[in-house]
């Protein structure tokens, strides 16, 4: 064994000291005073853990992350708040934001430093949807999405159809031909699943594509006065009656399950959330339509589709507001000029965000090019349409109870005028 | 000096011994039960827990605003509740019948001696030991219209020319729920009935055989009467389980298509956890408790009426 000399001792301790400074000081700013509790629903929790680690290292944070199952996420957060627990930063879905804000669970972000700069970078429609009813910003974006129309190119080619449908009439005509020629049992796959992310957002999307409104300026349901909504519903009845749609879609319990049907390559057209195209056209290990055999085309009619923005929110009772805000900016913005988290979601899951400048980043362009025509997707986003009705206290109940009415309409259990009247009546009964 | 000996009566001593357990049970069972019952008479918003409250072990337990019978009256005038009631009655009836018949059938088979009986008895417990979310996902994998193993098997065997959509209509979806839940729960009924069968004295069968009774007569006049107590238990347990079943609906149908697989338990869950109406949601779920109690009394009356008459 070599004896320890004064020189070797100094050299070793010097190296140790230098590495400690480099490990912490080089990557980090000052360490946060207090730990921050951060909660989100389960979606790629390992990815979230990774970027929380990056944050803790790079920005000197002490973030503790907890993933809570999606199905019970919002009720769990409420019951834990009821029990006195404080999560400083929390995911919040768009249709729960107003409830949390109005009941004092989360705070406005308007008084926090740098918020005006971030607002300027955001697409105005998304910014509007992130605001509470009092006009104050209630969250920073986790992601935004909208409905898109996807088609199965090999199937259309097999049937001699040269270009995807540009209108609803054409889409129905193509579907009838595919069925008649026995190319597909059920050529059309709309997102009519029973969950809150299925039938009703699809209903709004198709109403918007017909140029119709679903809610008036006071957020009341007005579908019985809108001929465009009736046209959309008559079309839904027609495709159902002609057996162009797989009946099982009505019992699918999520949009994820619905989009998986399209992986089989047995359907010609599919409408669903934009990010699902990444797995459909970009994951050959899962989908028969990858790579890029499934393509996006502009939504028919006016091209407008329903768009929403889920968010990161800050607890009104946080005792570490500065640190919570810093973390929220890291997650939902560009802390220190870097869109790290927003970029990661684009790259990993095709989850979009409302910051248009993100889509000029070469890494994003190269990644999207593997599964979608990015320019077309951005053009579709220009047609995205947000609503404000989800800020009303009755919305979540309306959203769930409207599904059986629409399913009955689809299956011809009620006439279109009667079904639309029932929707209006339902909303009035919940006010 | 005389020493007065303090003597506790046997009843007091016994009460003293069970007091700690009683307090523990009160804390973890009776108190939550009473509090949830109170919630069914209140206007509950978990995010607005101001107003009067109980203080218990340093915890503040809000009482919310008392609204009397309002939650109950509203649900009784809601057509959706009565539609769900009808479906629940069908679901529970079919489930209890299937579980009892299949459970009894399996118990009769496993009561006989044959090669591999111990293995079969062990395998029997697998469906019952699975969590219901796993059961739901397993059956999604079996029944799916695109990926389903059952469809694949039938198609490859040439028995169908196109895949069957098992969940396409409300009625077929409801029956799928009944069957899947029966698959999960019948093994427990089998276990109980098998235990009951093994406790029937062999002499009774020997005497019946000496009297010339065949298999079905022995079943009718020896086995079933001797299993009356166990059958009562099976009926009560499967009725309660049938009323409370929620997880499979969540995984397989979410109450759809339309409302056609919405039972009272699903409606209560939706009301409490999707609409955040905890008062009305609790009221809906308490009506299930009442139905369970009523049916238990009914079973008891029907099953033991003859026995009581004989004993009298």
XYZ file of C-alpha atoms in Angstrom:
743
model
C 0.000 0.000 0.000
C 1.322 3.442 -0.921
C 1.775 5.793 2.059
C -0.287 9.015 1.999
C 1.982 11.997 1.539
C 1.012 15.593 2.143
C 1.135 16.194 -1.605
C -1.094 13.242 -2.541
C -3.542 14.218 0.222
C -3.804 17.763 -1.113
C -4.162 16.512 -4.690
C -6.980 14.099 -3.762
C -8.929 16.556 -1.639
C -8.462 19.227 -4.291
C -9.892 16.937 -6.938
C -12.783 15.962 -4.695
C -13.557 19.590 -3.962
C -13.371 20.560 -7.623
C -15.698 17.733 -8.655
C -18.180 18.661 -5.942
C -18.208 22.267 -7.157
C -18.569 21.160 -10.766
C -21.309 18.646 -10.032
C -23.480 21.103 -8.182
C -22.206 24.528 -9.052
C -21.725 24.075 -12.768
C -25.176 22.625 -13.495
C -27.063 24.290 -10.755
C -28.215 27.623 -9.538
C -28.811 28.130 -5.855
C -30.637 25.287 -4.114
C -34.339 25.929 -3.476
C -35.153 26.700 0.127
C -37.995 24.272 0.508
C -39.087 21.085 -1.243
C -41.865 21.382 -3.817
C -44.617 18.822 -4.252
C -45.577 18.254 -7.856
C -48.460 15.988 -8.919
C -49.671 14.831 -12.296
C -51.839 12.139 -13.787
C -50.122 9.027 -15.083
C -48.873 9.603 -18.586
C -45.318 8.477 -19.251
C -44.315 8.950 -15.600
C -40.727 7.922 -16.324
C -40.398 10.772 -18.781
C -41.753 13.163 -16.161
C -39.315 11.802 -13.564
C -36.477 12.344 -16.015
C -37.255 15.986 -16.577
C -37.875 16.545 -12.869
C -34.351 15.178 -12.333
C -33.054 17.550 -14.988
C -34.779 20.428 -13.203
C -33.443 19.433 -9.788
C -29.913 19.233 -11.147
C -29.916 22.185 -13.475
C -31.975 24.638 -11.448
C -31.195 23.474 -7.929
C -34.759 22.378 -7.229
C -36.025 19.922 -4.657
C -39.068 18.681 -6.492
C -40.906 15.621 -5.283
C -43.046 14.176 -8.059
C -46.105 12.015 -7.549
C -48.035 10.329 -10.368
C -51.718 9.687 -9.711
C -53.858 7.443 -11.958
C -55.717 9.465 -14.564
C -59.140 8.036 -13.838
C -59.156 9.343 -10.265
C -56.705 12.212 -10.621
C -59.003 15.211 -10.070
C -61.146 13.672 -7.292
C -57.950 12.500 -5.576
C -56.431 15.963 -5.721
C -59.614 17.428 -4.242
C -59.823 14.897 -1.422
C -56.159 15.368 -0.602
C -56.617 19.132 -0.570
C -59.615 18.521 1.707
C -57.253 16.591 3.997
C -54.924 19.581 4.151
C -52.241 18.361 1.740
C -50.640 20.982 -0.481
C -49.298 20.114 -3.921
C -47.483 23.241 -5.009
C -47.697 22.525 -8.735
C -50.400 20.301 -10.245
C -51.598 19.138 -13.627
C -55.162 20.238 -14.293
C -57.412 19.245 -17.196
C -59.174 22.128 -18.931
C -62.644 21.179 -17.679
C -61.600 21.156 -13.991
C -59.576 24.373 -14.021
C -62.422 26.780 -13.338
C -63.748 24.610 -10.509
C -60.346 24.569 -8.827
C -59.850 28.282 -9.430
C -63.311 29.393 -8.299
C -63.056 27.282 -5.117
C -59.648 28.644 -4.195
C -57.537 25.548 -4.802
C -55.348 27.219 -7.438
C -54.213 30.800 -7.896
C -54.019 33.272 -10.754
C -50.630 33.573 -12.440
C -51.140 37.172 -13.591
C -49.074 38.753 -10.817
C -46.039 36.532 -11.297
C -42.829 37.845 -12.900
C -42.351 37.226 -16.622
C -45.933 36.140 -17.270
C -46.652 38.908 -19.797
C -43.741 37.802 -21.951
C -44.998 34.225 -21.892
C -48.542 35.283 -22.773
C -47.208 37.117 -25.827
C -45.610 33.930 -27.093
C -48.825 31.933 -26.820
C -51.429 31.351 -29.509
C -54.285 33.750 -28.527
C -56.976 31.031 -28.646
C -55.069 28.813 -26.215
C -54.323 31.790 -24.009
C -58.031 32.585 -23.875
C -58.883 29.025 -22.909
C -56.303 29.052 -20.103
C -58.004 32.047 -18.512
C -60.563 31.741 -15.749
C -63.980 33.358 -16.079
C -62.661 36.508 -14.397
C -60.128 36.909 -17.217
C -57.088 35.963 -15.152
C -54.635 33.306 -16.270
C -55.200 30.120 -14.249
C -52.492 27.852 -15.704
C -49.561 27.383 -18.037
C -49.956 24.910 -20.898
C -49.139 21.225 -20.411
C -50.251 20.495 -23.974
C -52.844 21.438 -26.522
C -54.590 19.227 -29.014
C -57.411 19.250 -31.522
C -59.351 16.813 -33.678
C -57.850 15.737 -37.003
C -58.943 13.524 -39.878
C -56.627 10.627 -40.700
C -56.846 8.306 -43.689
C -55.427 4.897 -44.573
C -53.560 5.553 -47.821
C -52.941 1.934 -48.910
C -56.627 1.106 -48.459
C -57.772 4.070 -50.544
C -55.243 3.152 -53.246
C -56.418 -0.443 -53.213
C -59.952 0.788 -53.880
C -58.774 3.073 -56.670
C -59.486 6.243 -54.693
C -56.822 8.696 -55.755
C -57.146 11.406 -53.111
C -58.618 11.553 -49.600
C -62.052 13.068 -49.112
C -62.241 16.842 -49.134
C -65.876 17.034 -48.109
C -68.205 15.043 -45.877
C -70.219 13.883 -48.890
C -67.046 12.552 -50.463
C -66.031 10.788 -47.239
C -69.406 9.031 -47.036
C -69.216 8.160 -50.743
C -65.715 6.662 -50.306
C -66.851 4.689 -47.282
C -69.871 3.291 -49.121
C -67.664 2.217 -52.015
C -65.124 0.552 -49.684
C -67.922 -1.338 -47.971
C -69.590 -2.302 -51.261
C -66.293 -3.533 -52.715
C -65.640 -5.512 -49.527
C -62.368 -3.681 -48.954
C -63.452 -2.817 -45.416
C -66.287 -3.966 -43.155
C -66.371 -0.624 -41.368
C -64.497 2.022 -43.369
C -65.151 4.981 -41.022
C -63.926 5.199 -37.427
C -65.168 8.361 -35.685
C -64.236 8.897 -32.030
C -67.658 8.086 -30.597
C -66.311 6.426 -27.457
C -68.240 6.885 -24.247
C -65.574 8.812 -22.279
C -65.489 12.614 -21.908
C -62.696 12.764 -24.496
C -64.798 10.973 -27.108
C -68.359 11.515 -28.239
C -68.940 15.097 -27.099
C -65.672 16.634 -28.346
C -66.310 14.786 -31.626
C -69.844 16.218 -31.633
C -68.473 19.761 -31.229
C -65.822 19.140 -33.878
C -68.313 18.029 -36.499
C -70.649 20.879 -35.595
C -67.777 23.375 -36.018
C -66.817 21.796 -39.323
C -70.356 22.539 -40.498
C -69.894 26.177 -39.447
C -72.281 25.786 -36.520
C -72.117 26.930 -32.917
C -72.796 24.631 -30.001
C -72.895 27.318 -27.286
C -73.931 30.970 -27.433
C -71.975 33.887 -25.947
C -73.459 33.116 -22.527
C -72.392 29.472 -22.855
C -75.923 28.151 -23.228
C -76.436 25.137 -25.497
C -78.113 26.272 -28.711
C -77.763 23.198 -30.916
C -81.493 23.090 -31.694
C -81.178 26.421 -33.515
C -78.171 25.463 -35.632
C -78.820 23.786 -39.005
C -75.138 22.786 -39.197
C -75.454 20.632 -36.078
C -78.527 18.928 -37.502
C -76.624 18.244 -40.752
C -73.760 16.658 -38.810
C -76.149 14.479 -36.800
C -78.061 13.384 -39.889
C -74.763 12.317 -41.402
C -73.891 10.368 -38.234
C -77.244 8.591 -38.445
C -76.647 7.831 -42.117
C -73.181 6.282 -41.610
C -74.490 4.245 -38.674
C -77.506 2.980 -40.597
C -75.327 2.030 -43.562
C -73.088 0.095 -41.143
C -70.035 2.107 -42.105
C -69.007 2.432 -38.445
C -67.947 -0.384 -36.126
C -70.744 -0.476 -33.495
C -68.284 -1.407 -30.777
C -66.836 2.098 -30.860
C -69.795 3.186 -28.690
C -68.518 1.043 -25.807
C -64.836 1.872 -26.133
C -63.869 3.485 -22.861
C -61.219 5.899 -24.100
C -59.900 7.712 -27.142
C -56.713 5.677 -26.751
C -58.640 2.418 -27.150
C -60.498 3.875 -30.119
C -57.366 4.918 -31.994
C -55.871 1.445 -31.474
C -58.602 0.027 -33.723
C -57.101 2.057 -36.544
C -53.726 0.346 -36.045
C -55.186 -2.781 -37.657
C -55.365 -1.133 -41.064
C -58.974 -2.280 -41.473
C -60.462 1.230 -41.494
C -60.165 3.929 -44.130
C -60.906 7.138 -42.210
C -60.456 8.030 -38.551
C -61.126 11.190 -36.544
C -59.368 11.618 -33.209
C -56.966 13.774 -31.192
C -53.973 14.971 -33.193
C -51.291 13.268 -31.077
C -52.637 9.771 -31.794
C -51.342 10.045 -35.335
C -47.849 9.645 -33.857
C -48.558 6.090 -32.756
C -50.700 5.298 -35.803
C -48.185 6.485 -38.387
C -44.969 6.517 -36.400
C -44.780 3.279 -34.414
C -44.338 0.237 -36.687
C -44.034 -2.004 -33.632
C -47.694 -1.248 -32.844
C -49.455 -0.070 -35.942
C -49.808 -1.664 -39.344
C -50.120 1.835 -40.763
C -46.619 2.909 -39.776
C -44.429 4.354 -41.097
C -46.601 7.051 -42.619
C -49.140 4.835 -44.335
C -51.773 6.722 -42.377
C -51.842 10.399 -43.244
C -53.579 13.481 -42.061
C -55.767 15.570 -44.307
C -57.553 18.830 -43.571
C -60.838 18.384 -41.761
C -63.778 18.645 -44.206
C -66.258 21.529 -44.330
C -64.978 24.713 -42.727
C -61.958 22.763 -41.468
C -62.591 23.976 -37.922
C -62.206 21.414 -35.147
C -62.464 21.428 -31.374
C -59.227 22.400 -29.581
C -58.394 22.371 -25.860
C -55.462 23.089 -23.541
C -54.582 21.153 -20.393
C -52.379 22.852 -17.866
C -49.942 23.166 -14.998
C -51.444 25.105 -12.114
C -50.097 26.554 -8.876
C -51.718 25.849 -5.525
C -53.207 28.945 -3.868
C -51.848 27.736 -0.532
C -48.269 27.149 -1.639
C -45.694 28.409 0.809
C -42.959 28.369 -1.783
C -44.493 30.536 -4.472
C -41.191 31.593 -6.053
C -39.995 28.035 -6.407
C -43.402 26.787 -7.559
C -43.502 29.477 -10.227
C -39.983 28.598 -11.315
C -40.996 24.956 -11.713
C -44.217 25.929 -13.527
C -42.191 27.988 -16.003
C -39.829 25.074 -16.529
C -42.786 22.782 -17.233
C -45.149 25.027 -19.132
C -42.871 27.676 -20.554
C -39.252 28.470 -21.276
C -37.374 28.901 -18.030
C -33.963 30.407 -18.767
C -34.945 30.609 -22.444
C -35.196 26.833 -22.899
C -38.457 25.098 -23.885
C -37.054 21.835 -22.566
C -40.226 20.125 -21.276
C -42.517 21.400 -24.017
C -39.992 20.190 -26.592
C -39.683 16.782 -24.925
C -43.433 16.211 -25.130
C -43.419 17.105 -28.824
C -40.561 14.717 -29.506
C -41.649 11.828 -27.349
C -45.419 11.836 -27.723
C -46.411 14.319 -30.391
C -48.112 16.399 -27.709
C -48.415 19.885 -29.147
C -48.166 23.176 -27.323
C -49.503 26.653 -27.952
C -46.122 28.295 -28.608
C -45.802 28.642 -32.418
C -42.056 29.426 -32.244
C -41.444 25.871 -30.974
C -42.279 24.520 -34.415
C -39.322 26.292 -36.007
C -36.877 24.179 -33.996
C -34.971 21.807 -36.371
C -35.209 18.902 -33.917
C -39.006 19.242 -33.796
C -39.292 19.534 -37.575
C -37.172 16.410 -38.090
C -39.120 14.446 -35.477
C -42.584 15.363 -36.790
C -41.490 14.587 -40.321
C -41.359 10.925 -39.344
C -45.126 10.727 -38.785
C -46.985 13.792 -40.066
C -46.883 16.645 -42.537
C -46.043 19.324 -39.967
C -47.086 22.232 -42.203
C -50.513 20.675 -42.673
C -50.832 20.039 -38.943
C -49.947 23.667 -38.192
C -52.533 24.741 -40.791
C -55.107 22.588 -38.999
C -54.147 24.298 -35.717
C -54.933 27.640 -37.315
C -58.477 26.309 -37.648
C -58.632 25.063 -34.054
C -61.591 26.410 -32.119
C -61.851 26.658 -28.339
C -64.980 26.935 -26.208
C -65.584 28.665 -22.889
C -68.533 26.553 -21.760
C -66.272 24.176 -19.806
C -65.769 27.005 -17.357
C -69.399 26.693 -16.272
C -70.114 24.633 -13.132
C -72.667 22.452 -14.943
C -70.357 21.498 -17.795
C -68.863 18.227 -16.536
C -72.305 16.819 -15.741
C -73.705 18.010 -19.059
C -70.711 16.548 -20.876
C -71.338 13.076 -19.409
C -75.141 13.083 -19.523
C -75.213 14.316 -23.122
C -73.415 11.185 -24.366
C -76.433 8.816 -24.093
C -78.610 11.376 -25.892
C -76.127 11.620 -28.759
C -75.659 7.838 -28.869
C -79.435 7.456 -29.121
C -79.510 9.965 -31.947
C -76.746 8.115 -33.795
C -78.609 4.815 -33.531
C -81.911 6.351 -34.595
C -83.500 5.927 -31.161
C -84.540 9.571 -31.335
C -84.898 11.890 -34.303
C -82.273 14.562 -34.809
C -84.561 17.520 -33.913
C -85.795 15.677 -30.826
C -82.275 14.709 -29.730
C -80.978 18.245 -30.151
C -83.900 19.576 -28.106
C -83.042 17.043 -25.406
C -79.488 18.376 -25.258
C -80.759 21.913 -24.791
C -83.205 20.739 -22.124
C -80.458 18.829 -20.323
C -78.211 21.879 -20.130
C -81.081 24.068 -18.871
C -81.899 21.513 -16.185
C -78.353 21.687 -14.834
C -78.083 25.494 -14.645
C -57.895 -4.255 58.479
C -60.330 -5.716 56.071
C -59.659 -5.607 52.362
C -62.673 -5.048 50.211
C -62.301 -7.028 47.043
C -63.602 -5.302 43.998
C -65.399 -7.850 41.895
C -66.515 -7.223 38.362
C -69.446 -9.095 37.012
C -68.671 -11.422 34.119
C -70.575 -9.178 31.726
C -68.647 -6.058 32.819
C -65.347 -7.897 32.547
C -66.199 -9.092 29.049
C -67.272 -5.579 28.054
C -64.001 -4.210 29.369
C -62.042 -6.699 27.308
C -63.804 -5.880 24.061
C -63.779 -2.118 24.678
C -60.452 -1.432 22.870
C -61.592 -3.389 19.820
C -64.964 -1.682 19.912
C -63.282 1.733 19.996
C -60.987 0.798 17.117
C -63.909 -0.481 15.048
C -65.921 2.628 15.881
C -63.085 4.783 14.634
C -62.425 2.970 11.379
C -65.889 1.601 10.542
C -68.755 3.181 12.448
C -67.565 6.775 12.275
C -66.922 6.795 8.481
C -70.266 5.056 8.015
C -72.110 7.639 10.091
C -70.229 10.495 8.413
C -71.043 9.216 4.926
C -74.680 8.819 5.939
C -74.624 12.428 7.127
C -73.107 13.469 3.782
C -76.106 11.982 1.993
C -78.220 14.610 3.775
C -75.830 17.479 3.048
C -74.640 19.775 0.285
C -70.990 18.746 0.029
C -68.208 20.640 -1.706
C -64.813 19.312 -0.634
C -63.117 22.499 -1.770
C -65.408 24.678 0.368
C -65.131 22.972 3.726
C -66.001 26.026 5.824
C -68.894 26.248 8.316
C -69.616 24.034 11.321
C -67.242 21.161 11.934
C -66.411 18.347 14.339
C -63.043 18.262 16.055
C -61.740 14.706 16.402
C -58.201 13.844 17.505
C -57.038 17.240 16.295
C -58.720 16.833 12.920
C -61.350 19.227 11.659
C -64.216 17.331 10.073
C -66.606 19.675 8.269
C -70.311 18.983 8.482
C -71.328 20.915 5.358
C -74.802 22.354 4.852
C -77.674 20.109 5.927
C -80.315 19.819 3.194
C -82.657 17.276 4.745
C -84.155 14.721 2.373
C -83.458 16.822 -0.709
C -80.767 14.513 -2.149
C -83.012 11.473 -1.760
C -86.131 13.178 -3.124
C -84.254 14.383 -6.192
C -82.897 10.979 -7.063
C -86.260 9.311 -6.576
C -87.756 11.701 -9.131
C -84.888 11.159 -11.604
C -85.861 8.813 -14.477
C -82.174 7.936 -14.941
C -82.109 6.522 -11.416
C -85.091 4.271 -12.110
C -83.651 3.153 -15.461
C -80.456 2.276 -13.623
C -82.492 0.506 -10.968
C -84.111 -1.717 -13.619
C -80.716 -2.604 -15.099
C -79.271 -3.205 -11.638
C -82.139 -5.576 -10.800
C -81.517 -7.490 -14.042
C -77.772 -7.539 -13.466
C -78.035 -8.713 -9.853
C -80.706 -11.313 -10.667
C -78.718 -12.798 -13.558
C -75.445 -12.634 -11.678
C -76.776 -14.275 -8.510
C -78.473 -17.017 -10.517
C -75.419 -17.735 -12.674
C -72.991 -17.591 -9.764
C -75.071 -19.917 -7.622
C -75.771 -22.442 -10.366
C -72.219 -22.466 -11.759
C -70.710 -22.418 -8.260
C -72.874 -25.351 -7.219
C -72.076 -27.241 -10.418
C -68.348 -26.782 -9.957
C -68.578 -27.725 -6.278
C -70.429 -30.953 -7.170
C -67.749 -31.836 -9.709
C -64.889 -31.060 -7.356
C -66.557 -33.026 -4.569
C -66.181 -36.209 -6.622
C -62.923 -38.151 -6.633
C -60.935 -37.992 -9.885
C -57.342 -37.728 -11.018
C -56.056 -34.145 -10.812
C -58.706 -32.977 -8.356
C -56.205 -31.112 -6.112
C -54.812 -29.254 -9.145
C -58.305 -28.377 -10.333
C -59.226 -27.073 -6.898
C -56.144 -24.844 -6.910
C -56.734 -23.578 -10.456
C -60.299 -22.748 -9.516
C -59.101 -19.957 -7.267
C -57.174 -18.081 -9.937
C -60.113 -16.087 -11.404
C -61.267 -15.149 -7.923
C -57.824 -14.041 -6.801
C -57.362 -11.615 -9.714
C -58.111 -7.949 -9.202
C -61.239 -6.921 -11.075
C -59.404 -4.345 -13.151
C -57.130 -7.162 -14.331
C -60.184 -9.353 -14.969
C -61.701 -6.556 -17.061
C -58.543 -6.055 -19.090
C -58.185 -9.797 -19.586
C -61.692 -10.050 -20.998
C -61.201 -6.976 -23.168
C -58.308 -8.927 -24.661
C -60.503 -11.969 -25.167
C -63.619 -10.276 -26.510
C -62.274 -7.314 -28.484
C -63.774 -7.045 -31.925
C -60.373 -6.495 -33.576
C -57.769 -8.110 -31.336
C -59.904 -10.530 -29.301
C -58.435 -13.999 -28.770
C -61.904 -15.543 -28.700
C -62.783 -14.027 -32.070
C -59.436 -15.189 -33.437
C -60.019 -18.719 -32.201
C -63.569 -18.933 -33.563
C -62.511 -17.446 -36.894
C -59.561 -19.784 -37.324
C -61.724 -22.754 -36.381
C -64.061 -21.748 -39.202
C -66.992 -21.234 -36.831
C -67.538 -17.563 -37.769
C -66.930 -15.716 -41.021
C -66.458 -12.295 -39.402
C -65.478 -11.164 -35.935
C -68.326 -10.849 -33.431
C -68.894 -7.552 -31.682
C -69.810 -8.683 -28.166
C -70.277 -5.163 -26.838
C -72.164 -3.623 -29.749
C -75.539 -3.236 -28.049
C -76.460 -2.342 -24.508
C -78.184 -5.640 -23.757
C -75.339 -7.800 -25.027
C -72.825 -5.589 -23.189
C -74.818 -5.985 -19.960
C -74.822 -9.757 -20.393
C -71.088 -9.745 -21.049
C -70.667 -7.879 -17.747
C -72.793 -10.484 -15.944
C -70.798 -13.373 -17.400
C -67.389 -11.848 -16.758
C -68.307 -11.020 -13.181
C -69.690 -14.536 -12.709
C -66.371 -15.946 -14.022
C -64.603 -13.886 -11.385
C -66.929 -14.633 -8.459
C -68.262 -18.181 -8.988
C -65.053 -19.794 -7.627
C -65.721 -18.220 -4.237
C -69.221 -19.669 -4.215
C -67.719 -23.019 -5.204
C -65.275 -22.837 -2.330
C -68.035 -22.169 0.203
C -70.325 -24.850 -1.189
C -67.527 -27.378 -1.380
C -66.693 -26.755 2.267
C -70.389 -27.216 3.063
C -70.558 -30.484 1.115
C -67.553 -31.889 2.900
C -69.231 -31.358 6.238
C -72.326 -33.411 5.307
C -72.137 -36.747 7.181
C -71.486 -39.644 4.810
C -74.051 -41.692 6.736
C -76.827 -39.566 5.277
C -75.799 -40.556 1.752
C -75.417 -44.191 2.764
C -78.900 -44.191 4.263
C -80.311 -42.530 1.151
C -78.602 -45.105 -1.062
C -79.976 -47.916 1.108
C -83.418 -46.414 0.513
C -82.775 -46.624 -3.232
C -82.169 -42.929 -3.900
C -80.331 -42.124 -7.140
C -77.874 -39.272 -7.750
C -80.495 -36.567 -8.347
C -82.606 -37.690 -5.399
C -79.591 -37.592 -3.104
C -78.853 -34.082 -4.398
C -82.464 -32.991 -3.933
C -83.128 -34.559 -0.531
C -79.709 -34.681 1.154
C -77.191 -32.258 -0.339
C -79.304 -29.166 -0.965
C -81.155 -29.165 2.380
C -77.840 -29.635 4.191
C -76.338 -26.732 2.255
C -79.152 -24.362 3.140
C -77.002 -22.241 5.460
C -74.136 -22.030 2.971
C -76.516 -21.264 0.104
C -77.933 -18.424 2.159
C -74.417 -17.075 2.590
C -73.670 -17.454 -1.132
C -76.884 -15.635 -2.030
C -76.231 -12.781 0.372
C -72.590 -12.341 -0.649
C -73.296 -12.502 -4.372
C -76.259 -10.127 -4.051
C -74.157 -7.552 -2.220
C -71.297 -8.010 -4.699
C -73.713 -7.719 -7.615
C -75.153 -4.452 -6.343
C -71.728 -2.951 -5.686
C -69.975 -4.042 -8.893
C -68.271 -1.051 -10.450
C -64.750 -1.845 -11.649
C -65.766 -4.044 -14.572
C -68.152 -1.383 -15.856
C -65.314 1.090 -15.628
C -62.952 -1.086 -17.642
C -65.363 -2.645 -20.120
C -68.130 -0.161 -20.966
C -68.136 2.985 -18.781
C -71.905 2.685 -18.641
C -72.314 2.766 -22.425
C -73.434 2.533 -25.133
C -75.749 5.366 -24.156
C -76.719 4.576 -20.570
C -77.380 0.955 -21.323
C -74.920 -0.548 -18.861
C -75.336 2.150 -16.219
C -76.227 0.530 -12.915
C -76.942 2.299 -9.629
C -73.367 1.842 -8.411
C -71.983 3.369 -11.625
C -74.500 6.231 -11.406
C -73.465 6.895 -7.795
C -69.797 6.831 -8.730
C -70.378 9.190 -11.655
C -72.428 11.577 -9.552
C -69.858 11.720 -6.756
C -66.592 11.556 -8.664
C -67.337 12.949 -12.110
C -69.933 15.595 -11.262
C -68.440 16.191 -7.784
C -71.901 15.981 -6.230
C -70.886 14.021 -3.158
C -74.200 14.512 -1.322
C -76.445 13.108 -4.075
C -73.776 10.507 -4.955
C -73.729 9.199 -1.393
C -77.540 9.189 -1.306
C -77.627 7.043 -4.471
C -75.163 4.578 -2.970
C -77.057 4.402 0.330
C -80.154 3.238 -1.541
C -78.056 0.224 -2.578
C -77.417 -0.523 1.078
C -81.159 -0.490 1.712
C -81.800 -2.884 -1.216
C -79.093 -5.243 0.053
C -80.575 -5.285 3.547
C -84.088 -5.875 2.234
C -82.959 -8.761 0.043
C -80.981 -10.325 2.884
C -84.091 -10.318 5.059
C -86.102 -11.780 2.179
C -83.576 -14.575 1.559
C -83.526 -15.359 5.233
C -87.309 -15.560 5.390
C -87.623 -17.730 2.270
C -84.757 -20.112 2.994
C -85.410 -20.740 6.644
C -89.202 -20.564 6.692
C -89.618 -24.291 6.134
C -86.896 -25.124 8.634
C -88.527 -22.961 11.305
C -91.890 -24.575 10.596
C -90.333 -28.035 10.970
C -88.622 -27.070 14.216
C -91.842 -25.642 15.599
